[in-house]
Amino acid sequence: MEAKELILILDFGGQYNQLIARRVRECNVYSEVVPYNISIEKIKEKSPKGIIFTGGPASVYGENSPKCSDEIFNLGIPILGICYGMQLMAYTLGGKVASANTREYGETDVNIDNTSPLFQGFDSSNIFLMSHTDYVQEVPSGFKKIAYTSVCPNAGMENQEKKLYGIQFHPEVNNSKNGIQVIKNFLYKVCNCSGDWVMSSFVQDSIKKLKEKIGDKKTLCALSGGVDSSVAAVLLSKAIGKNLTCIFVDHGLLRKNEGDEVEEIFTKNYNLNFVRVNAKDRFLNKLSGVTDPEKKRKIIGEEFIRVFEEEARKIGTVDFLVQGTIYPDVIESGLGKSAVIKSHHNVGGLPEHVDFKEIVEPLRSLFKDEVRKTGLELGIPEKLVYRQPFPGPGLAIRIIGEITDDKLTILKEADSIFREEIANANLHKSINQYFAVLTNLKSVGVMGDERTYDYTIALRAVETTDFMTGVWSKIPYDVLERVSSRIVNEVKHVNRVVYDITSKPPATIEWE
Ligand code: XMP
């Protein structure tokens, strides 16, 4: 069964917009993030069970502050305004918003009125994250105050009859202890949702729809072995079987054994045509003598497309081309910023010379964690589903300077040891991305009685949720020691190992 219930999240520019959408979905209700200035007609068309206004950096009194149509409050659809969203609701409906002398920031003791549906089942005092300077000084007429802190007189308000609610704190973040329960109460006690968004339904529904749409027509998929393309491919294979052909371009820049592992999983477990192209020599040829990271990326992206096109031509005209696009790639903010598309994260854009009629994007509505859940639902091995991000250009951007076959071998071995020891220490789930880098630096060492002059391997490990910022992981010294000693003992031409202790920013996660 398809999810029928929808919560619309109006984006006013706050940093937690996507998080709010994910939290709503975690509560089994489908949600979409839309620009704050979405038209009333569009809202009516979408017929949501409820609307959430996000926070945002603006002040309601600001000249260009984002505002939605006043009419939204008369639609009879329940609304929850968070932070700026609450202030906007108060301001529009005749309340007073003022600027405080100091910002209230951090985990704060909030007193709440637990007779409000929003706080049903709560103690009268709770820790929530506050982060604001403006605040609602006077709630609009018809509203009642339902929360306050020692410095914020109106940290929550409601108009039960009109189903309008506002909270100054952020229920979506982990620092707000029972935050998720506030969201649940809004969904289930105010909007009367039943909770029809579950991954098993998504899978069944998608398979059915893909079957109807594609039938026995031919479909092509570029499989990288990453989570998104793998889940998309398996979903399609369940729907159309051998009418799906997956082309796996192995550019030779994958981690140790990875190409073989991908091949094994897809040829043994799924009903689809699998074509592996071993194109390492082609890529290394093109990359010969190239040292500039952006040039490497460009060459690999372009070559990838050429190889894919050549293989596709052998198959002939196809009707559909599969793309592993996911929801964060398509959200529009409406605030003048461009949508969150990390162009450099696509292996190489769209092929120009492949004959296809239409693109299918079966994961377009899913967040990354939902893609993983879908993968598990489809029976894809955990190892693949929880695979850490791996850049399209692969090890090419982890070898500083020129790439050669010998350097690739060194890096693959060192990286494999690092990954093995991280798994042995049971750290593989808590570190979000970790890998070895082959620096271009050679230094003097001593092995036995011999002087050596060999490469330095750098280890990189970061903890992050969004990969936009991150901190270096505090791997215990004994684990680092084991990794270092194994690498210099087992990998020829490496005599030194260093650990990268820089966070992002100012450093990036990758070295190139
Ligand atoms: P940086 O190095 O920018 O990386 O901090 C952030 C995340 O993006 C990945 N990354 C890439 N992924 N193609 C990709 O598909 C690329 O060219 C690329 N560069 C960086 C990186 O591994 C990290 O997860």
XYZ file of C-alpha atoms and ligand atoms in Angstrom:
536
model
C 0.000 0.000 0.000
C 1.261 3.443 -0.903
C 1.561 6.137 1.766
C -1.549 8.283 1.559
C -0.753 10.613 4.411
C 1.513 13.570 3.825
C 3.070 16.193 6.065
C 4.326 19.271 4.228
C 7.391 20.954 5.639
C 7.654 24.590 4.655
C 11.298 25.528 4.427
C 12.134 28.918 5.930
C 15.875 28.376 5.651
C 16.699 26.724 8.966
C 19.594 24.314 9.132
C 17.486 21.421 10.416
C 14.893 21.290 7.610
C 15.823 17.903 6.284
C 16.168 16.565 9.788
C 12.561 17.538 10.530
C 11.426 15.666 7.412
C 13.400 12.595 8.438
C 12.023 12.656 11.963
C 8.459 12.784 10.640
C 9.200 9.798 8.424
C 10.782 7.968 11.353
C 7.356 8.331 12.946
C 5.936 6.508 9.884
C 4.379 9.486 8.173
C 5.590 10.531 4.718
C 6.872 14.109 4.531
C 8.097 16.467 1.864
C 10.158 19.638 2.169
C 8.772 22.440 0.003
C 9.704 26.127 -0.419
C 8.013 28.465 2.102
C 6.268 30.332 -0.718
C 4.456 27.302 -2.134
C 1.061 28.416 -3.460
C -2.159 27.754 -1.579
C -3.500 25.898 -4.649
C -0.524 23.579 -4.583
C -1.028 22.921 -0.877
C -4.689 22.118 -1.463
C -3.740 19.836 -4.305
C -1.330 17.940 -2.106
C -3.925 17.770 0.635
C -1.531 17.247 3.551
C -2.623 15.947 6.944
C -0.509 18.650 8.546
C 2.044 21.375 7.879
C 5.266 22.162 9.726
C 7.001 25.536 9.449
C 10.738 25.164 9.936
C 13.015 27.567 11.753
C 15.149 30.039 9.874
C 17.765 32.732 10.396
C 15.505 35.704 9.534
C 13.555 38.029 11.787
C 9.852 38.424 11.010
C 10.382 42.190 10.983
C 13.174 41.948 8.434
C 12.480 43.577 5.078
C 12.954 40.465 3.021
C 12.048 37.906 5.617
C 10.404 34.806 4.126
C 6.653 34.781 4.640
C 3.916 32.493 3.453
C 0.392 33.440 2.471
C -1.886 34.336 5.453
C -4.519 32.120 3.905
C -2.615 29.063 5.007
C -3.985 29.532 8.539
C -7.577 29.265 7.287
C -7.270 25.992 5.433
C -8.267 23.943 8.461
C -4.991 22.004 8.154
C -3.083 21.625 11.446
C 0.151 23.643 11.550
C 3.181 23.351 13.820
C 5.559 26.315 13.704
C 9.073 25.687 14.968
C 11.282 28.610 16.117
C 11.031 31.185 13.284
C 7.943 29.248 12.214
C 6.305 29.966 15.562
C 7.294 33.617 15.406
C 5.855 33.941 11.920
C 2.602 32.353 13.040
C 2.370 34.705 16.022
C 3.270 37.789 13.989
C 0.857 37.011 11.141
C -2.039 36.312 13.480
C -1.657 39.496 15.502
C 0.718 38.536 18.311
C 3.936 40.382 19.174
C 7.457 39.274 18.362
C 10.427 41.012 19.961
C 14.167 40.754 19.945
C 15.837 39.684 23.202
C 19.054 41.322 24.358
C 20.892 38.046 24.332
C 20.507 34.851 22.428
C 19.111 31.881 24.327
C 21.128 28.935 23.184
C 21.598 25.371 24.313
C 19.856 22.586 26.141
C 17.285 24.385 28.220
C 14.838 23.458 30.938
C 11.415 24.147 29.436
C 8.263 24.187 31.561
C 5.326 22.832 29.661
C 1.583 22.520 30.005
C 0.970 18.825 29.606
C -2.734 19.263 29.064
C -1.866 20.371 25.519
C -2.145 17.540 22.947
C 1.389 18.428 21.881
C 2.776 17.549 25.318
C 0.482 14.707 26.293
C 2.280 12.209 28.501
C 5.121 14.630 29.351
C 6.477 15.685 32.742
C 5.992 19.366 33.432
C 9.657 20.135 32.845
C 11.756 18.944 29.909
C 15.130 19.569 28.308
C 14.881 20.961 24.782
C 17.324 22.755 22.523
C 16.684 26.489 22.290
C 18.460 28.597 19.708
C 16.983 32.045 19.161
C 17.216 35.779 19.711
C 13.691 36.833 18.682
C 10.820 35.496 20.732
C 7.044 35.730 20.946
C 6.329 38.458 23.472
C 2.559 38.196 23.202
C 0.632 35.283 21.761
C -2.136 36.186 19.267
C -5.719 36.325 20.493
C -7.327 32.889 20.574
C -3.949 31.364 21.513
C -2.811 30.044 24.854
C 0.732 29.790 26.161
C 1.808 26.175 26.632
C 5.518 26.474 27.444
C 8.043 28.895 28.954
C 11.650 29.018 30.095
C 13.369 31.240 32.650
C 14.073 33.803 29.929
C 11.468 33.076 27.271
C 7.904 33.840 28.384
C 6.246 32.077 25.460
C 8.223 29.028 24.405
C 5.072 27.319 23.143
C 1.539 28.341 22.119
C -1.601 26.720 20.823
C -4.986 27.382 19.381
C -6.562 23.974 19.848
C -9.730 24.833 18.002
C -7.836 25.872 14.859
C -5.160 23.218 15.394
C -2.367 25.788 15.273
C 0.720 25.158 17.417
C 4.034 26.913 17.880
C 7.188 25.928 19.726
C 10.298 28.020 20.157
C 12.577 25.017 20.729
C 13.812 22.417 18.236
C 12.166 19.024 18.775
C 14.005 17.479 15.804
C 17.519 17.480 17.264
C 18.947 14.822 19.543
C 19.695 17.394 22.264
C 15.933 17.678 22.795
C 15.413 14.597 24.936
C 11.742 13.896 24.169
C 11.671 15.928 20.986
C 10.554 13.057 18.814
C 7.554 12.562 21.107
C 6.484 16.178 20.472
C 6.570 15.453 16.755
C 4.685 12.190 17.278
C 2.018 13.956 19.309
C 1.586 16.526 16.566
C 1.249 13.789 13.948
C -0.980 11.433 15.856
C -2.889 13.551 18.383
C -3.297 16.742 16.368
C -3.213 15.648 12.709
C -4.810 12.250 13.394
C -2.340 10.418 11.197
C -2.469 6.644 11.146
C 1.197 6.113 10.174
C 1.177 4.463 6.781
C 4.797 5.137 5.754
C 6.733 1.915 6.282
C 9.574 0.627 4.151
C 7.982 -2.733 3.439
C 5.013 -0.971 1.839
C 7.373 1.270 -0.095
C 9.169 -1.749 -1.499
C 5.990 -3.607 -2.479
C 4.413 -0.504 -3.922
C 7.529 0.451 -5.909
C 7.878 -3.014 -7.386
C 4.254 -2.932 -8.465
C 4.566 0.526 -10.012
C 7.815 -0.296 -11.783
C 6.227 -3.432 -13.212
C 3.303 -1.409 -14.515
C 5.500 1.325 -15.935
C 8.228 -0.775 -17.521
C 6.526 -4.070 -18.243
C 8.757 -6.049 -20.580
C 10.684 -3.068 -21.936
C 14.462 -2.898 -21.705
C 16.131 -0.990 -18.878
C 19.748 -0.066 -18.302
C 21.475 0.725 -15.029
C 24.981 1.978 -14.298
C 25.932 0.047 -11.200
C 28.779 1.393 -9.099
C 28.456 -0.977 -6.170
C 27.538 1.966 -3.946
C 24.419 1.870 -1.799
C 22.114 3.944 -4.010
C 22.772 2.281 -7.344
C 22.742 -1.167 -5.735
C 19.385 -0.649 -4.044
C 17.921 0.859 -7.229
C 19.186 -2.095 -9.251
C 17.800 -4.730 -6.887
C 14.435 -2.989 -6.686
C 14.256 -3.038 -10.479
C 15.393 -6.610 -10.743
C 12.534 -7.649 -8.460
C 10.150 -5.806 -10.765
C 11.426 -6.654 -14.236
C 14.063 -9.400 -13.869
C 16.148 -9.978 -16.968
C 14.773 -6.928 -18.728
C 17.246 -5.070 -16.552
C 20.873 -4.906 -17.572
C 23.390 -3.523 -15.099
C 26.675 -2.285 -16.412
C 29.420 -2.223 -13.817
C 32.362 -0.184 -15.036
C 35.348 -1.296 -13.003
C 37.845 1.519 -13.419
C 40.446 -0.326 -11.401
C 40.408 2.407 -8.767
C 38.234 0.512 -6.337
C 39.419 -0.833 -3.007
C 41.059 -4.217 -2.663
C 38.760 -7.035 -3.915
C 35.825 -4.677 -4.277
C 35.202 -5.301 -7.970
C 35.018 -9.047 -7.412
C 32.732 -8.624 -4.421
C 30.272 -6.515 -6.404
C 30.299 -9.039 -9.223
C 29.711 -11.920 -6.870
C 26.788 -10.308 -5.080
C 25.002 -9.341 -8.269
C 25.595 -12.436 -10.326
C 24.809 -14.915 -7.563
C 21.834 -13.357 -5.854
C 19.727 -11.478 -8.350
C 17.767 -12.081 -11.480
C 19.274 -9.529 -13.882
C 21.870 -9.242 -16.630
C 25.197 -8.202 -15.185
C 27.975 -6.850 -17.370
C 31.343 -6.091 -15.811
C 33.774 -4.027 -17.830
C 37.353 -4.268 -16.661
C 38.652 -0.934 -17.830
C 41.578 -0.335 -15.489
C 44.186 0.001 -18.236
C 42.055 2.466 -20.123
C 41.649 4.673 -17.066
C 45.307 4.456 -16.030
C 46.348 5.393 -19.538
C 44.182 8.484 -19.507
C 45.424 9.392 -16.041
C 49.074 8.937 -16.856
C 51.073 11.995 -15.825
C 48.011 13.788 -14.401
C 48.479 15.274 -10.933
C 45.744 17.890 -10.602
C 42.824 16.518 -8.533
C 40.093 18.260 -10.507
C 41.605 17.035 -13.772
C 41.634 13.511 -12.387
C 37.960 13.810 -11.502
C 37.080 15.155 -14.921
C 39.019 12.499 -16.803
C 37.506 9.691 -14.747
C 33.978 11.092 -15.063
C 34.286 11.418 -18.824
C 35.953 8.092 -19.377
C 33.321 6.434 -17.250
C 30.611 7.772 -19.529
C 32.493 6.692 -22.662
C 32.930 3.137 -21.394
C 29.312 2.986 -20.308
C 28.134 4.279 -23.679
C 30.210 1.732 -25.574
C 28.728 -1.105 -23.575
C 25.237 0.307 -23.865
C 25.587 0.525 -27.640
C 26.211 -3.195 -27.730
C 22.820 -3.681 -26.126
C 21.079 -1.332 -28.555
C 18.120 0.906 -27.913
C 16.715 0.736 -24.414
C 13.551 2.285 -23.101
C 14.625 3.296 -19.628
C 17.785 4.399 -17.874
C 17.960 3.995 -14.094
C 19.370 6.750 -11.893
C 20.037 6.377 -8.164
C 18.917 9.956 -7.363
C 17.803 10.327 -3.741
C 15.641 12.913 -1.986
C 18.331 15.291 -0.656
C 19.439 15.752 -4.306
C 16.076 17.081 -5.369
C 14.855 19.253 -2.511
C 14.352 22.842 -3.565
C 14.776 25.428 -0.851
C 13.023 28.359 -2.525
C 15.327 30.724 -0.644
C 17.508 31.588 -3.588
C 20.089 28.990 -2.707
C 20.457 26.253 -5.244
C 19.179 22.794 -4.512
C 21.591 20.546 -2.682
C 23.158 18.861 -5.649
C 26.736 17.786 -5.161
C 27.651 17.579 -8.794
C 31.090 16.211 -8.046
C 29.450 13.279 -6.329
C 27.927 11.954 -9.514
C 30.306 9.677 -11.232
C 29.953 11.476 -14.507
C 26.564 12.983 -15.163
C 24.312 11.567 -17.826
C 25.556 9.710 -20.897
C 24.854 11.669 -24.071
C 25.103 8.888 -26.572
C 22.915 6.237 -25.029
C 19.611 5.684 -26.722
C 16.954 5.717 -24.048
C 13.517 7.202 -23.810
C 13.019 7.944 -20.176
C 14.840 8.057 -16.855
C 13.536 6.075 -13.887
C 14.500 7.197 -10.416
C 13.002 4.699 -7.995
C 14.674 6.206 -4.893
C 13.836 9.822 -5.641
C 11.623 10.216 -2.583
C 13.951 8.574 -0.051
C 16.495 9.859 2.437
C 19.754 7.944 2.711
C 18.713 6.073 5.856
C 15.518 5.033 4.088
C 17.519 3.809 1.094
C 19.465 1.617 3.520
C 16.257 0.327 5.118
C 14.921 -0.439 1.644
C 18.138 -2.307 0.907
C 17.739 -4.441 4.017
C 14.087 -5.022 3.195
C 15.217 -6.298 -0.215
C 17.683 -8.679 1.419
C 20.836 -6.920 0.215
C 23.812 -7.944 2.418
C 24.444 -5.598 5.367
C 28.014 -5.125 4.294
C 26.835 -3.437 1.135
C 23.920 -1.586 2.697
C 26.130 0.019 5.350
C 29.037 0.584 3.020
C 30.783 3.850 3.823
C 30.736 6.534 1.144
C 33.303 5.977 -1.546
C 34.055 8.705 -4.082
C 33.265 8.077 -7.753
C 36.889 8.746 -8.793
C 37.902 6.154 -6.212
C 41.490 5.723 -5.138
C 42.621 8.193 -7.805
C 41.950 11.041 -5.387
C 43.618 9.169 -2.524
C 46.912 8.905 -4.360
C 48.460 12.336 -4.216
C 50.123 13.249 -7.478
C 50.511 10.888 -10.387
C 48.705 7.556 -10.334
C 50.571 4.414 -11.279
C 49.711 0.753 -11.028
C 52.409 0.262 -8.362
C 51.055 3.086 -6.256
C 47.560 1.641 -6.575
C 48.784 -1.697 -5.249
C 50.487 -0.041 -2.274
C 47.395 1.961 -1.400
C 44.992 -0.963 -1.776
C 47.061 -3.084 0.602
C 47.501 -0.361 3.208
C 43.830 0.606 3.052
C 42.731 -2.983 3.403
C 44.835 -3.415 6.570
C 43.393 -0.222 8.040
C 39.840 -1.348 7.336
C 40.480 -4.802 8.722
C 41.866 -3.458 12.011
C 39.040 -0.954 12.392
C 36.569 -3.817 12.002
C 38.565 -5.981 14.448
C 38.378 -3.178 17.000
C 34.630 -2.976 16.346
C 34.878 0.670 15.372
C 33.488 0.280 11.856
C 29.986 1.419 12.783
C 31.004 4.452 14.832
C 33.476 5.931 12.346
C 31.585 7.223 9.346
C 34.395 7.238 6.833
C 37.939 5.916 7.106
C 40.609 5.138 4.573
C 44.286 5.308 3.763
C 45.909 7.922 1.547
C 49.145 7.455 -0.334
C 50.985 10.728 0.073
C 53.551 11.763 -2.461
C 56.107 12.079 0.284
C 59.102 9.802 0.593
C 61.213 9.860 3.692
C 64.141 8.067 5.248
C 63.614 5.052 7.440
C 65.522 2.101 8.741
C 64.528 -1.503 8.408
C 66.860 -4.129 9.879
C 70.244 -2.581 9.164
C 69.098 -1.074 5.909
C 68.378 2.524 5.180
C 65.042 2.888 3.351
C 63.632 5.727 1.341
C 59.955 5.019 0.914
C 56.408 6.346 0.934
C 54.359 7.770 3.780
C 50.811 6.499 4.220
C 48.304 8.813 5.892
C 45.303 7.423 7.733
C 42.071 9.397 7.665
C 39.003 8.710 9.821
C 36.097 11.059 10.465
C 32.895 11.154 12.427
C 30.111 13.060 10.730
C 26.423 12.886 9.962
C 26.271 14.949 6.781
C 29.835 14.770 5.440
C 29.716 18.567 5.087
C 31.403 18.997 8.446
C 33.086 16.408 10.598
C 35.601 15.752 13.337
C 38.600 13.458 13.200
C 37.955 10.246 14.997
C 39.761 9.601 18.291
C 40.843 6.084 17.406
C 42.523 4.448 20.432
C 46.335 4.502 20.273
C 46.656 0.746 20.460
C 44.525 0.346 17.334
C 46.573 2.975 15.497
C 49.725 1.250 16.634
C 48.581 -2.093 15.245
C 47.583 -0.524 11.926
C 50.882 1.312 11.624
C 53.028 -1.664 12.471
C 51.115 -3.966 10.117
C 51.295 -1.506 7.227
C 55.048 -0.940 7.438
C 55.674 -4.648 7.915
C 53.288 -5.979 5.300
C 53.219 -3.336 2.567
C 56.339 -2.946 0.501
C 57.587 0.608 -0.127
C 55.954 2.127 2.916
C 58.181 3.066 5.844
C 56.074 5.641 7.676
C 52.425 6.006 8.749
C 50.838 9.247 9.968
C 47.372 9.970 11.322
C 45.419 12.982 10.040
C 44.127 14.941 13.045
C 42.347 17.706 11.156
C 38.602 18.232 11.263
C 36.410 19.492 8.438
C 36.487 22.434 8.088
C 39.228 23.525 7.589
C 40.370 20.300 5.915
C 38.162 18.267 3.598
C 37.596 14.576 4.226
C 39.435 13.451 1.115
C 42.970 14.683 0.572
C 42.302 15.711 -3.011
P 35.205 16.170 1.000
O 36.545 15.626 0.606
O 34.683 17.202 0.021
O 34.213 14.950 0.886
O 35.169 16.620 2.422
C 32.902 14.909 1.376
C 32.318 13.576 0.982
O 32.225 13.494 -0.444
C 32.986 12.420 -0.943
N 33.639 12.889 -2.176
C 33.288 12.496 -3.411
N 32.345 11.638 -3.832
N 33.002 12.025 -6.064
C 32.221 11.400 -5.174
O 31.370 10.595 -5.588
C 33.969 12.890 -5.725
O 34.663 13.440 -6.571
C 34.120 13.142 -4.317
N 34.951 13.937 -3.605
C 34.639 13.756 -2.286
C 33.980 12.079 0.149
O 34.405 10.723 0.073
C 33.173 12.392 1.394
O 32.321 11.332 1.737
